[in-house]
Tab-separated table of C-alpha atoms and ligand atoms in Angstrom:
chain	number	residue	atom	x	y	z
A	320	UNK	CA	105.487	96.926	102.503
A	321	UNK	CA	109.874	97.221	101.411
A	322	UNK	CA	112.068	95.139	101.155
A	323	UNK	CA	109.840	91.803	102.907
A	324	UNK	CA	111.180	88.377	102.018
A	325	UNK	CA	110.766	87.012	98.720
A	326	UNK	CA	110.184	82.249	100.329
A	327	UNK	CA	108.664	81.210	97.366
A	328	UNK	CA	110.290	77.238	96.634
A	329	UNK	CA	107.901	76.837	93.827
A	330	UNK	CA	104.562	73.626	93.578
A	331	UNK	CA	105.959	70.609	91.572
A	332	UNK	CA	104.179	67.816	92.825
A	333	UNK	CA	103.220	65.459	90.095
A	334	UNK	CA	106.780	66.190	88.924
A	335	UNK	CA	105.260	68.537	85.804
A	336	UNK	CA	109.416	70.247	85.999
A	337	UNK	CA	110.417	66.303	84.014
A	338	UNK	CA	108.010	67.482	81.364
A	339	UNK	CA	109.967	71.161	80.527
A	340	UNK	CA	113.332	71.402	78.332
A	341	UNK	CA	116.753	72.104	80.115
A	342	UNK	CA	115.210	75.448	78.991
A	343	UNK	CA	112.110	75.516	79.433
A	344	UNK	CA	113.178	75.745	83.187
A	345	UNK	CA	116.500	77.846	82.466
A	346	UNK	CA	114.357	80.401	81.698
A	347	UNK	CA	111.424	79.954	84.153
A	348	UNK	CA	113.812	80.250	86.804
A	349	UNK	CA	116.058	83.273	85.212
A	350	UNK	CA	111.522	84.896	85.536
A	351	UNK	CA	111.311	84.024	89.059
A	352	UNK	CA	114.715	84.977	90.002
A	353	UNK	CA	114.143	88.530	88.870
A	354	UNK	CA	110.822	88.191	90.293
A	355	UNK	CA	112.326	87.969	93.778
A	356	UNK	CA	114.797	90.200	92.963
A	357	UNK	CA	113.435	93.389	91.272
A	358	UNK	CA	109.216	92.751	91.651
A	359	UNK	CA	108.592	91.087	95.094
A	360	UNK	CA	110.584	93.894	97.404
A	361	UNK	CA	108.141	96.518	96.016
A	362	UNK	CA	104.890	95.861	95.114
A	363	UNK	CA	103.352	96.136	97.852
A	364	UNK	CA	104.170	100.274	97.894
A	365	UNK	CA	103.305	100.417	93.959
A	366	UNK	CA	99.660	98.688	95.417
A	367	UNK	CA	99.210	101.148	98.352
A	368	UNK	CA	100.539	103.888	95.177
A	369	UNK	CA	98.313	102.348	92.844
A	370	UNK	CA	101.459	102.994	90.470
A	371	UNK	CA	102.356	100.723	88.050
A	372	UNK	CA	106.671	100.961	87.971
A	373	UNK	CA	108.170	102.327	84.725
A	374	UNK	CA	111.386	100.319	86.332
A	375	UNK	CA	109.703	97.010	84.977
A	376	UNK	CA	109.530	97.918	82.222
A	377	UNK	CA	113.453	97.052	81.179
A	378	UNK	CA	113.717	93.899	83.256
A	379	UNK	CA	109.976	93.297	81.652
A	380	UNK	CA	111.939	93.061	78.039
A	381	UNK	CA	115.539	91.368	79.015
A	382	UNK	CA	113.633	88.581	80.857
A	383	UNK	CA	112.233	87.861	76.488
A	384	UNK	CA	108.596	89.047	78.428
A	385	UNK	CA	107.812	91.184	75.199
A	386	UNK	CA	106.652	88.495	72.455
A	387	UNK	CA	107.935	85.388	73.686
A	388	UNK	CA	107.251	83.640	70.875
A	389	UNK	CA	107.584	86.292	68.590
A	390	UNK	CA	110.011	85.227	66.045
A	391	UNK	CA	113.675	86.808	66.672
A	392	UNK	CA	113.676	89.015	63.460
A	393	UNK	CA	111.386	91.336	64.491
A	394	UNK	CA	113.068	91.055	67.660
A	395	UNK	CA	110.658	89.016	69.524
A	396	UNK	CA	112.382	85.535	72.096
A	397	UNK	CA	111.233	82.888	68.817
A	398	UNK	CA	110.582	80.421	72.408
A	399	UNK	CA	107.489	78.043	72.562
A	400	UNK	CA	104.239	78.662	73.800
A	401	UNK	CA	104.894	76.391	77.683
A	402	UNK	CA	108.010	78.927	77.482
A	403	UNK	CA	105.587	82.134	77.274
A	404	UNK	CA	103.173	80.352	79.882
A	405	UNK	CA	105.929	79.812	82.081
A	406	UNK	CA	107.155	83.394	81.967
A	407	UNK	CA	103.368	84.329	82.543
A	408	UNK	CA	103.457	81.781	85.611
A	409	UNK	CA	106.257	83.522	87.341
A	410	UNK	CA	105.126	87.430	86.849
A	411	UNK	CA	101.740	86.960	88.229
A	412	UNK	CA	103.279	85.016	91.330
A	413	UNK	CA	104.216	88.550	91.910
A	414	UNK	CA	101.714	90.234	90.979
A	415	UNK	CA	98.629	90.159	88.117
A	416	UNK	CA	99.572	93.177	87.266
A	417	UNK	CA	102.972	92.850	86.633
A	418	UNK	CA	101.643	90.063	84.065
A	419	UNK	CA	98.877	92.396	83.355
A	420	UNK	CA	101.221	94.412	81.105
A	421	UNK	CA	103.373	91.249	80.106
A	422	UNK	CA	100.120	89.872	78.909
A	423	UNK	CA	98.740	92.855	76.581
A	424	UNK	CA	101.923	93.542	74.865
A	425	UNK	CA	103.013	90.583	73.665
A	426	UNK	CA	99.671	89.571	72.739
A	427	UNK	CA	96.578	91.922	72.127
A	428	UNK	CA	98.876	94.052	70.702
A	429	UNK	CA	102.753	92.272	68.732
A	430	UNK	CA	100.521	89.678	68.351
A	431	UNK	CA	97.630	91.169	66.645
A	432	UNK	CA	100.902	93.079	64.964
A	433	UNK	CA	102.840	90.218	63.588
A	434	UNK	CA	100.225	88.165	62.303
A	435	UNK	CA	97.535	90.966	60.756
A	436	UNK	CA	100.058	93.539	60.241
A	437	UNK	CA	102.285	94.681	57.198
A	438	UNK	CA	105.838	94.168	56.551
A	439	UNK	CA	106.800	97.743	56.906
A	440	UNK	CA	104.016	98.571	60.229
A	441	UNK	CA	105.702	94.760	62.001
A	442	UNK	CA	109.556	96.431	61.306
A	443	UNK	CA	108.404	99.979	62.562
A	444	UNK	CA	106.457	98.847	65.619
A	445	UNK	CA	107.643	94.880	67.050
A	446	UNK	CA	111.187	95.648	68.474
A	447	UNK	CA	110.533	98.420	70.011
A	448	UNK	CA	107.916	97.042	71.258
A	449	UNK	CA	110.425	94.029	72.512
A	450	UNK	CA	113.197	95.871	74.463
A	451	UNK	CA	110.714	98.050	75.389
A	452	UNK	CA	111.464	100.751	73.996
A	453	UNK	CA	107.347	101.018	72.688
A	454	UNK	CA	104.373	100.300	75.604
A	455	UNK	CA	101.472	99.605	73.584
A	456	UNK	CA	97.879	98.198	75.111
A	457	UNK	CA	94.903	97.235	73.130
A	458	UNK	CA	91.342	98.725	73.329
A	459	UNK	CA	88.192	96.241	72.324
A	460	UNK	CA	86.384	96.533	75.309
A	461	UNK	CA	83.862	99.874	75.453
A	462	UNK	CA	80.904	101.961	78.060
A	463	UNK	CA	78.274	99.545	76.926
A	464	UNK	CA	80.323	96.952	75.099
A	465	UNK	CA	81.951	94.464	77.260
A	466	UNK	CA	81.479	90.950	76.630
A	467	UNK	CA	79.882	91.714	73.568
A	468	UNK	CA	82.387	93.568	71.923
A	469	UNK	CA	80.485	92.758	68.234
A	470	UNK	CA	78.084	95.545	68.774
A	471	UNK	CA	81.137	98.245	69.871
A	472	UNK	CA	80.255	102.258	68.564
A	473	UNK	CA	83.716	103.091	67.304
A	474	UNK	CA	83.553	103.594	64.065
A	475	UNK	CA	85.954	106.066	61.673
A	476	UNK	CA	84.985	107.019	58.262
A	477	UNK	CA	87.691	107.349	54.784
A	478	UNK	CA	89.088	111.321	54.823
A	479	UNK	CA	91.654	110.760	52.013
A	480	UNK	CA	95.347	109.007	53.581
A	481	UNK	CA	93.143	108.815	56.725
A	482	UNK	CA	90.824	107.961	58.565
A	483	UNK	CA	88.855	109.531	60.870
A	484	UNK	CA	88.291	107.945	64.319
A	485	UNK	CA	85.614	108.630	66.306
A	486	UNK	CA	84.718	106.460	69.593
A	487	UNK	CA	85.803	105.758	73.156
A	488	UNK	CA	87.332	101.987	75.259
A	489	UNK	CA	87.543	101.873	79.118
A	490	UNK	CA	88.992	100.252	80.833
A	491	UNK	CA	91.882	99.565	79.059
A	492	UNK	CA	95.432	97.855	81.197
A	493	UNK	CA	99.037	100.050	79.903
A	494	UNK	CA	96.607	102.930	78.629
A	495	UNK	CA	97.722	105.695	80.813
A	496	UNK	CA	101.508	106.058	79.367
A	497	UNK	CA	101.025	103.540	76.190
A	498	UNK	CA	103.167	104.770	73.621
A	499	UNK	CA	100.521	103.346	70.706
A	500	UNK	CA	97.203	101.409	70.752
A	501	UNK	CA	95.357	98.076	68.986
A	502	UNK	CA	92.333	99.577	68.545
A	503	UNK	CA	88.745	98.602	66.638
A	504	UNK	CA	86.693	100.390	65.547
A	505	UNK	CA	84.465	100.021	62.399
A	506	UNK	CA	84.351	101.399	58.765
A	507	UNK	CA	81.801	102.787	57.484
A	508	UNK	CA	79.940	98.990	55.812
A	509	UNK	CA	80.020	98.393	59.901
A	510	UNK	CA	82.888	95.721	59.469
A	511	UNK	CA	85.803	95.543	62.785
A	512	UNK	CA	88.806	96.311	61.852
A	513	UNK	CA	92.471	97.055	63.921
A	514	UNK	CA	94.283	100.776	64.094
A	515	UNK	CA	97.324	101.171	65.251
A	516	UNK	CA	96.578	105.144	66.817
A	517	UNK	CA	99.852	106.468	68.614
A	518	UNK	CA	99.861	108.753	71.436
A	519	UNK	CA	100.219	111.845	70.195
A	520	UNK	CA	97.758	112.082	67.349
A	521	UNK	CA	94.482	115.078	67.202
A	522	UNK	CA	91.777	114.501	69.462
A	523	UNK	CA	93.457	111.216	71.735
A	524	UNK	CA	93.611	110.915	74.944
A	525	UNK	CA	94.088	107.640	77.410
A	526	UNK	CA	92.327	109.521	80.809
A	527	UNK	CA	93.361	107.249	83.804
A	528	UNK	CA	90.655	105.394	85.908
A	529	UNK	CA	90.955	105.781	89.633
A	530	UNK	CA	89.395	103.935	92.337
A	531	UNK	CA	90.200	100.162	91.823
A	532	UNK	CA	90.736	97.984	95.072
A	533	UNK	CA	92.109	94.753	92.294
A	534	UNK	CA	95.197	95.443	89.475
A	535	UNK	CA	96.308	98.256	91.926
A	536	UNK	CA	99.258	98.524	90.402
A	537	UNK	CA	98.618	98.168	86.539
A	538	UNK	CA	97.274	101.737	85.302
A	539	UNK	CA	94.174	100.833	83.736
A	540	UNK	CA	92.448	104.177	81.526
A	541	UNK	CA	89.971	104.750	78.810
A	542	UNK	CA	90.736	105.839	74.846
A	543	UNK	CA	88.495	108.886	73.867
A	544	UNK	CA	88.966	109.271	69.928
A	545	UNK	CA	87.718	113.226	68.809
A	546	UNK	CA	87.428	113.404	65.338
A	547	UNK	CA	91.933	111.956	65.167
A	548	UNK	CA	92.793	111.636	61.949
A	549	UNK	CA	94.671	108.015	61.491
A	550	UNK	CA	96.817	107.392	58.249
A	551	UNK	CA	95.712	104.675	56.167
A	552	UNK	CA	98.926	102.671	56.312
A	553	UNK	CA	97.998	102.675	60.068
A	554	UNK	CA	94.963	100.180	59.736
A	555	UNK	CA	95.682	96.262	60.016
A	556	UNK	CA	95.331	95.167	55.938
A	557	UNK	CA	95.843	91.754	56.540
A	558	UNK	CA	92.213	90.294	59.024
A	559	UNK	CA	89.057	92.373	59.739
A	560	UNK	CA	85.840	91.659	61.311
A	561	UNK	CA	86.016	90.920	65.289
A	562	UNK	CA	87.642	86.778	64.452
A	563	UNK	CA	91.424	89.335	64.578
A	564	UNK	CA	90.133	90.587	67.759
A	565	UNK	CA	88.386	87.563	69.553
A	566	UNK	CA	92.279	85.474	68.549
A	567	UNK	CA	93.856	87.841	69.931
A	568	UNK	CA	92.279	87.224	73.383
A	569	UNK	CA	93.238	83.387	72.587
A	570	UNK	CA	96.400	83.543	72.871
A	571	UNK	CA	96.255	86.045	76.437
A	572	UNK	CA	93.584	84.378	77.891
A	573	UNK	CA	96.359	81.580	76.827
A	574	UNK	CA	99.286	83.278	78.858
A	575	UNK	CA	96.387	84.218	81.913
A	576	UNK	CA	96.203	80.027	82.651
A	577	UNK	CA	99.599	79.982	83.388
A	578	UNK	CA	99.522	83.210	85.109
A	579	UNK	CA	96.842	82.015	87.727
A	580	UNK	CA	99.000	79.413	88.658
A	581	UNK	CA	101.111	81.230	89.451
A	582	UNK	CA	99.147	83.898	91.995
A	583	UNK	CA	98.107	80.293	93.356
A	584	UNK	CA	101.453	78.490	94.093
A	585	UNK	CA	102.149	81.564	95.725
A	586	UNK	CA	99.518	81.727	97.911
A	587	UNK	CA	99.561	77.825	99.026
A	588	UNK	CA	103.327	78.300	99.588
A	589	UNK	CA	102.772	80.821	101.590
A	590	UNK	CA	99.217	79.000	103.406
A	591	UNK	CA	101.901	75.885	104.203
A	592	UNK	CA	104.874	77.805	105.778
A	593	UNK	CA	102.607	79.370	107.796
A	594	UNK	CA	100.164	76.711	108.867
A	595	UNK	CA	104.014	74.503	110.666
A	596	UNK	CA	104.868	77.642	112.188
A	597	UNK	CA	102.193	78.618	113.047
A	598	UNK	CA	100.935	77.335	116.153
A	599	UNK	CA	97.719	77.966	118.379
A	600	UNK	CA	97.256	75.763	121.065
A	601	UNK	CA	100.676	74.065	121.720
A	602	UNK	CA	99.936	72.908	118.506
A	603	UNK	CA	101.696	74.228	114.627
A	604	UNK	CA	97.990	74.959	112.882
A	605	UNK	CA	99.297	72.415	110.168
A	606	UNK	CA	98.558	69.273	112.076
A	607	UNK	CA	94.796	69.733	112.582
A	608	UNK	CA	92.620	68.367	109.770
A	609	UNK	CA	90.807	71.326	109.098
A	610	UNK	CA	93.867	73.413	108.145
A	611	UNK	CA	94.761	69.648	106.197
A	612	UNK	CA	92.146	69.314	104.407
A	613	UNK	CA	92.488	72.753	103.119
A	614	UNK	CA	96.200	73.023	102.048
A	615	UNK	CA	95.499	69.190	100.136
A	616	UNK	CA	92.683	70.904	98.284
A	617	UNK	CA	95.364	73.424	97.664
A	618	UNK	CA	98.119	71.734	95.919
A	619	UNK	CA	95.906	69.040	94.224
A	620	UNK	CA	94.003	71.315	92.338
A	621	UNK	CA	97.696	73.248	91.693
A	622	UNK	CA	98.557	70.249	90.036
A	623	UNK	CA	95.445	69.603	87.726
A	624	UNK	CA	96.159	73.803	86.822
A	625	UNK	CA	99.269	72.182	85.915
A	626	UNK	CA	98.821	69.815	84.059
A	627	UNK	CA	96.073	71.527	81.766
A	628	UNK	CA	97.880	74.486	81.690
A	629	UNK	CA	101.558	72.116	79.895
A	630	UNK	CA	98.638	69.997	78.015
A	631	UNK	CA	97.189	73.666	76.181
A	632	UNK	CA	100.130	74.510	75.803
A	633	UNK	CA	101.974	71.214	74.020
A	634	UNK	CA	98.515	71.985	71.559
A	635	UNK	CA	99.724	75.420	71.352
A	636	UNK	CA	102.917	74.162	69.788
A	637	UNK	CA	101.387	71.892	67.570
A	638	UNK	CA	99.231	74.961	66.329
A	639	UNK	CA	95.823	72.538	67.413
A	640	UNK	CA	94.409	74.240	70.519
A	641	UNK	CA	91.167	74.929	70.150
A	642	UNK	CA	89.506	78.728	71.316
A	643	UNK	CA	86.795	76.507	73.447
A	644	UNK	CA	90.501	74.426	75.000
A	645	UNK	CA	91.320	77.976	76.064
A	646	UNK	CA	88.682	78.850	77.530
A	647	UNK	CA	88.263	75.938	79.719
A	648	UNK	CA	92.097	76.554	81.063
A	649	UNK	CA	91.419	80.139	81.595
A	650	UNK	CA	87.959	79.758	83.574
A	651	UNK	CA	88.916	76.754	85.895
A	652	UNK	CA	92.294	78.142	86.518
A	653	UNK	CA	91.439	81.957	87.244
A	654	UNK	CA	88.242	80.271	89.343
A	655	UNK	CA	91.005	78.033	91.110
A	656	UNK	CA	93.398	80.277	91.994
A	657	UNK	CA	90.590	82.730	93.512
A	658	UNK	CA	89.500	79.523	95.830
A	659	UNK	CA	92.910	79.501	96.239
A	660	UNK	CA	94.036	83.147	97.525
A	661	UNK	CA	90.098	82.317	99.495
A	662	UNK	CA	91.654	78.920	101.520
A	663	UNK	CA	94.920	80.950	102.083
A	664	UNK	CA	94.121	84.266	103.315
A	665	UNK	CA	91.914	82.532	106.526
A	666	UNK	CA	94.945	79.899	106.753
A	667	UNK	CA	96.788	82.937	107.037
A	668	UNK	CA	93.737	84.322	109.792
A	669	UNK	CA	94.365	88.551	110.724
A	670	UNK	CA	97.682	87.911	109.153
A	671	UNK	CA	96.363	87.098	105.587
A	672	UNK	CA	94.439	91.336	105.257
A	673	UNK	CA	98.050	92.613	105.342
A	674	UNK	CA	100.419	93.367	103.270
A	675	UNK	CA	102.895	91.488	105.450
A	676	UNK	CA	101.464	88.378	102.999
A	677	UNK	CA	100.611	88.364	99.404
A	678	UNK	CA	97.278	86.787	99.456
A	679	UNK	CA	95.104	89.205	99.763
A	680	UNK	CA	96.598	90.915	97.502
A	681	UNK	CA	96.481	88.431	94.781
A	682	UNK	CA	92.612	87.672	95.791
A	683	UNK	CA	91.956	91.188	94.789
A	684	UNK	CA	93.736	91.194	91.731
A	685	UNK	CA	91.956	88.011	90.897
A	686	UNK	CA	88.323	89.591	91.326
A	687	UNK	CA	89.626	91.155	87.617
A	688	UNK	CA	91.103	88.208	86.672
A	689	UNK	CA	88.280	86.459	85.868
A	690	UNK	CA	86.135	89.244	84.776
A	691	UNK	CA	88.165	90.608	82.053
A	692	UNK	CA	89.759	88.640	79.220
A	693	UNK	CA	85.395	86.913	79.538
A	694	UNK	CA	84.359	86.914	82.568
A	695	UNK	CA	83.872	83.073	84.212
A	696	UNK	CA	80.650	83.220	83.198
A	697	UNK	CA	81.445	84.171	78.627
A	698	UNK	CA	83.813	81.056	79.711
A	699	UNK	CA	81.530	78.327	80.493
A	700	UNK	CA	79.251	79.545	77.780
A	701	UNK	CA	81.897	79.215	74.623
A	702	UNK	CA	82.957	75.961	76.551
A	703	UNK	CA	78.629	75.194	76.665
A	704	UNK	CA	78.752	76.459	72.640
A	705	UNK	CA	81.743	73.679	71.806
A	706	UNK	CA	80.362	71.122	73.064
A	707	UNK	CA	76.211	71.236	72.288
A	708	UNK	CA	76.210	73.040	69.214
A	709	UNK	CA	74.081	75.473	70.717
A	710	UNK	CA	74.364	79.461	71.149
A	711	UNK	CA	73.456	79.944	74.937
A	712	UNK	CA	74.497	84.335	74.760
A	713	UNK	CA	71.779	85.631	72.134
B	1642	TGC	P1	79.961	85.086	67.058
B	1642	TGC	O1	79.581	85.455	65.985
B	1642	TGC	O2	81.061	83.990	68.583
B	1642	TGC	O3	81.637	85.085	66.151
B	1642	TGC	C1	82.321	86.417	65.153
B	1642	TGC	C2	83.449	85.607	64.735
B	1642	TGC	O4	84.622	85.669	65.263
B	1642	TGC	C3	84.794	84.140	65.164
B	1642	TGC	N1	85.349	84.184	66.344
B	1642	TGC	C4	86.697	84.414	66.692
B	1642	TGC	N2	87.858	84.173	65.748
B	1642	TGC	C5	88.741	83.709	66.351
B	1642	TGC	N3	89.851	83.697	67.737
B	1642	TGC	C6	88.212	83.605	69.126
B	1642	TGC	N4	88.441	82.625	70.081
B	1642	TGC	C7	86.624	83.993	68.072
B	1642	TGC	N5	86.100	83.257	68.433
B	1642	TGC	C8	84.731	83.633	67.797
B	1642	TGC	C9	83.630	83.816	64.560
B	1642	TGC	O5	83.812	82.368	63.639
B	1642	TGC	C10	83.035	85.294	63.948
B	1642	TGC	O6	83.808	84.929	62.624
B	1642	TGC	P2	83.055	84.987	61.141
B	1642	TGC	O7	83.858	84.979	60.132
B	1642	TGC	O8	81.448	83.683	60.943
B	1642	TGC	O9	82.376	86.083	61.707
B	1642	TGC	O10	80.243	86.034	68.273
B	1642	TGC	P3	79.519	86.926	69.096
B	1642	TGC	O11	79.256	88.388	69.483
B	1642	TGC	O12	78.694	85.971	69.248
B	1642	TGC	O13	80.341	87.318	70.393
B	1642	TGC	C11	80.821	85.297	71.298
B	1642	TGC	C12	81.595	86.461	73.076
B	1642	TGC	C13	80.572	86.365	73.573
B	1642	TGC	C14	82.112	84.352	72.964
B	1642	TGC	C15	82.672	87.300	72.087
B	1642	TGC	O14	82.403	88.257	72.130
B	1642	TGC	C16	83.958	87.224	73.259
B	1642	TGC	O15	84.547	86.871	73.856
B	1642	TGC	N6	83.495	87.759	74.742
B	1642	TGC	C17	84.710	89.136	75.763
B	1642	TGC	C18	84.898	89.935	75.666
B	1642	TGC	C19	86.174	89.649	76.207
B	1642	TGC	O16	87.148	89.441	76.175
B	1642	TGC	N7	86.799	90.731	76.325
B	1642	TGC	C20	88.161	90.453	76.509
B	1642	TGC	C21	88.837	92.398	76.394
B	1642	TGC	S1	90.354	92.883	76.189
B	1642	TGC	C22	90.910	92.351	77.739
B	1642	TGC	O17	90.209	91.837	79.057
B	1642	TGC	C23	91.979	92.889	78.449
B	1642	TGC	S2	92.245	92.608	79.875
B	1642	TGC	C24	94.242	93.366	80.306
B	1642	TGC	C25	95.163	91.665	80.331
B	1642	TGC	O18	95.153	90.530	79.492
B	1642	TGC	O19	95.958	91.600	81.448
B	1643	FAD	P1	79.709	92.946	81.898
B	1643	FAD	O1	79.554	92.419	80.097
B	1643	FAD	O2	78.348	94.185	81.370
B	1643	FAD	O3	78.749	91.675	81.657
B	1643	FAD	C1	77.545	91.778	83.463
B	1643	FAD	C2	77.969	89.530	84.007
B	1643	FAD	O4	77.203	89.228	83.198
B	1643	FAD	C3	79.318	89.591	84.117
B	1643	FAD	O5	79.002	88.016	85.114
B	1643	FAD	C4	78.645	88.351	83.110
B	1643	FAD	O6	79.283	87.695	82.374
B	1643	FAD	C5	77.737	88.888	82.755
B	1643	FAD	N1	76.453	88.522	81.110
B	1643	FAD	C6	77.210	88.861	80.003
B	1643	FAD	N2	76.554	88.493	79.382
B	1643	FAD	C7	75.670	88.044	79.083
B	1643	FAD	C8	75.032	86.204	78.697
B	1643	FAD	N3	74.740	86.541	77.465
B	1643	FAD	N4	74.537	85.451	79.319
B	1643	FAD	C9	75.509	85.288	80.605
B	1643	FAD	N5	75.826	86.278	81.260
B	1643	FAD	C10	76.587	87.766	80.578
B	1643	FAD	N6	89.536	95.652	77.789
B	1643	FAD	C11	89.700	95.920	77.049
B	1643	FAD	O7	89.874	96.071	75.743
B	1643	FAD	N7	91.704	95.872	76.649
B	1643	FAD	C12	92.184	95.583	77.829
B	1643	FAD	O8	93.724	96.164	78.604
B	1643	FAD	C13	91.164	95.670	79.676
B	1643	FAD	N8	91.873	95.617	80.656
B	1643	FAD	C14	91.239	95.624	81.691
B	1643	FAD	C15	92.007	95.692	82.977
B	1643	FAD	C16	91.301	95.961	83.856
B	1643	FAD	C17	91.852	96.092	85.268
B	1643	FAD	C18	89.839	95.346	83.530
B	1643	FAD	C19	88.226	95.173	85.418
B	1643	FAD	C20	88.987	95.195	82.259
B	1643	FAD	C21	89.309	95.447	81.813
B	1643	FAD	N9	88.988	95.238	80.391
B	1643	FAD	C22	90.088	95.489	78.783
B	1643	FAD	C23	87.734	94.816	80.408
B	1643	FAD	C24	86.639	94.067	80.068
B	1643	FAD	O9	86.995	92.560	78.651
B	1643	FAD	C25	85.674	93.321	80.477
B	1643	FAD	O10	85.574	94.086	81.690
B	1643	FAD	C26	85.313	92.725	80.765
B	1643	FAD	O11	85.117	91.565	79.718
B	1643	FAD	C27	83.677	92.368	81.395
B	1643	FAD	O12	82.672	93.515	80.309
B	1643	FAD	P2	82.667	93.889	81.095
B	1643	FAD	O13	83.281	94.933	82.440
B	1643	FAD	O14	81.221	94.832	80.960
B	1643	FAD	O15	81.143	93.394	81.980
């Protein structure tokens, strides 16, 4: 629905703003204003059409959402990890698909090029990715290897100054319009490497995946490689093995732990307002204990999630956050947001299923967010392994 008024106020029950710097708040607020002005009026239309609006790319770059923590010498914003988290929070407050585009660009495309790439690769790709002139995607998941990416079949063989890449990736965010793909594939010794594949390379196609009832404002596709020649200079030289893509996931999962708070805050904010306006049996429904229980629990869970994300951000800034800690925050905060979306939907009654409110859209989006970047169960097993030292995956 176009021109819907966005009345979002922000949720800060514990005065967490006092723990943020002026710069962090300023950047968070400018992301919030951009979402209010450029996203909220158009998001329901984009969702119905099942299309990411390319018009958003420049705005995302302008608010620093592409590579917030990438050094300025490569075109990034050079910000700290908490600011990165706050930007993801504001984007996902607008829509999870919007945050997805920024997560993928920053943590799954720019991060591996920055961390594992050569200096030439950094200079060639990072400034264009930061400005939005170039959009990237990340190909790890395959039709038969989702939670278990180590089993991937995609492979490449040496052919002199280039390699020949074969295989298929699916469920790839931004694939249909990406200019480059960071693709994970095995060499002839079964070792996983990252390759930068450019649109236009022979035998490389990106069919769109249709029929999603979730994350509809984000374009999802396949990556198909049919004897695709990739120059050797496009292989990321500085890290190989499954730990390389998993390292990128740590960064993206961290951003999602903040993003989910944004979706939850939007649902709570809307439910709180509605509960005070909607009258049944001659009283606002917010005056009934059953509705207050929902609202009180929502704000409690949001506050806990905010503290978890903030502490994780501090650890990230110190370079001390572990995979287990990141998994805990991603798992907890996404499940929290999904629970809140479901409860908020009930507070809105029938209106909650319409696109007059953002609730149902958030709820449907969060069904993807709880699955991608490691499912809810996978993250539980990561935490379980971390605390027991015993692997329950295999
Ligand atoms: P495992 O044997 O445990 O580990 C293999 C190697 O990787 C190292 N490692 C890590 N390194 C860096 N960061 C991490 N988080 C790491 N976790 C593990 C590990 O030390 C080992 O190194 P080495 O040197 O000994 O070889 O691997 P496994 O095969 O048992 O699998 C473990 C498991 C299941 C936890 C992992 O594979 C996993 O996380 N699965 C979930 C897959 C997933 O999250 N896919 C996401 C695809 S991308 C996406 O969804 C984008 S959504 C778009 C958006 O964000 O909007
Ligand atoms: P499966 O791995 O088949 O899991 C099915 C079920 O089995 C899950 O409940 C899971 O928790 C459970 N399970 C699996 N293993 C175990 C075990 N050992 N013990 C107990 N339970 C287990 N991938 C990319 O590479 N790039 C992207 O950009 C990307 N974008 C995405 C966008 C969307 C909208 C979606 C929905 C997915 C995207 N993905 C992307 C893929 C995503 O990462 C995978 O869907 C996810 O990792 C899970 O894999 P799967 O769907 O194959 O589920």
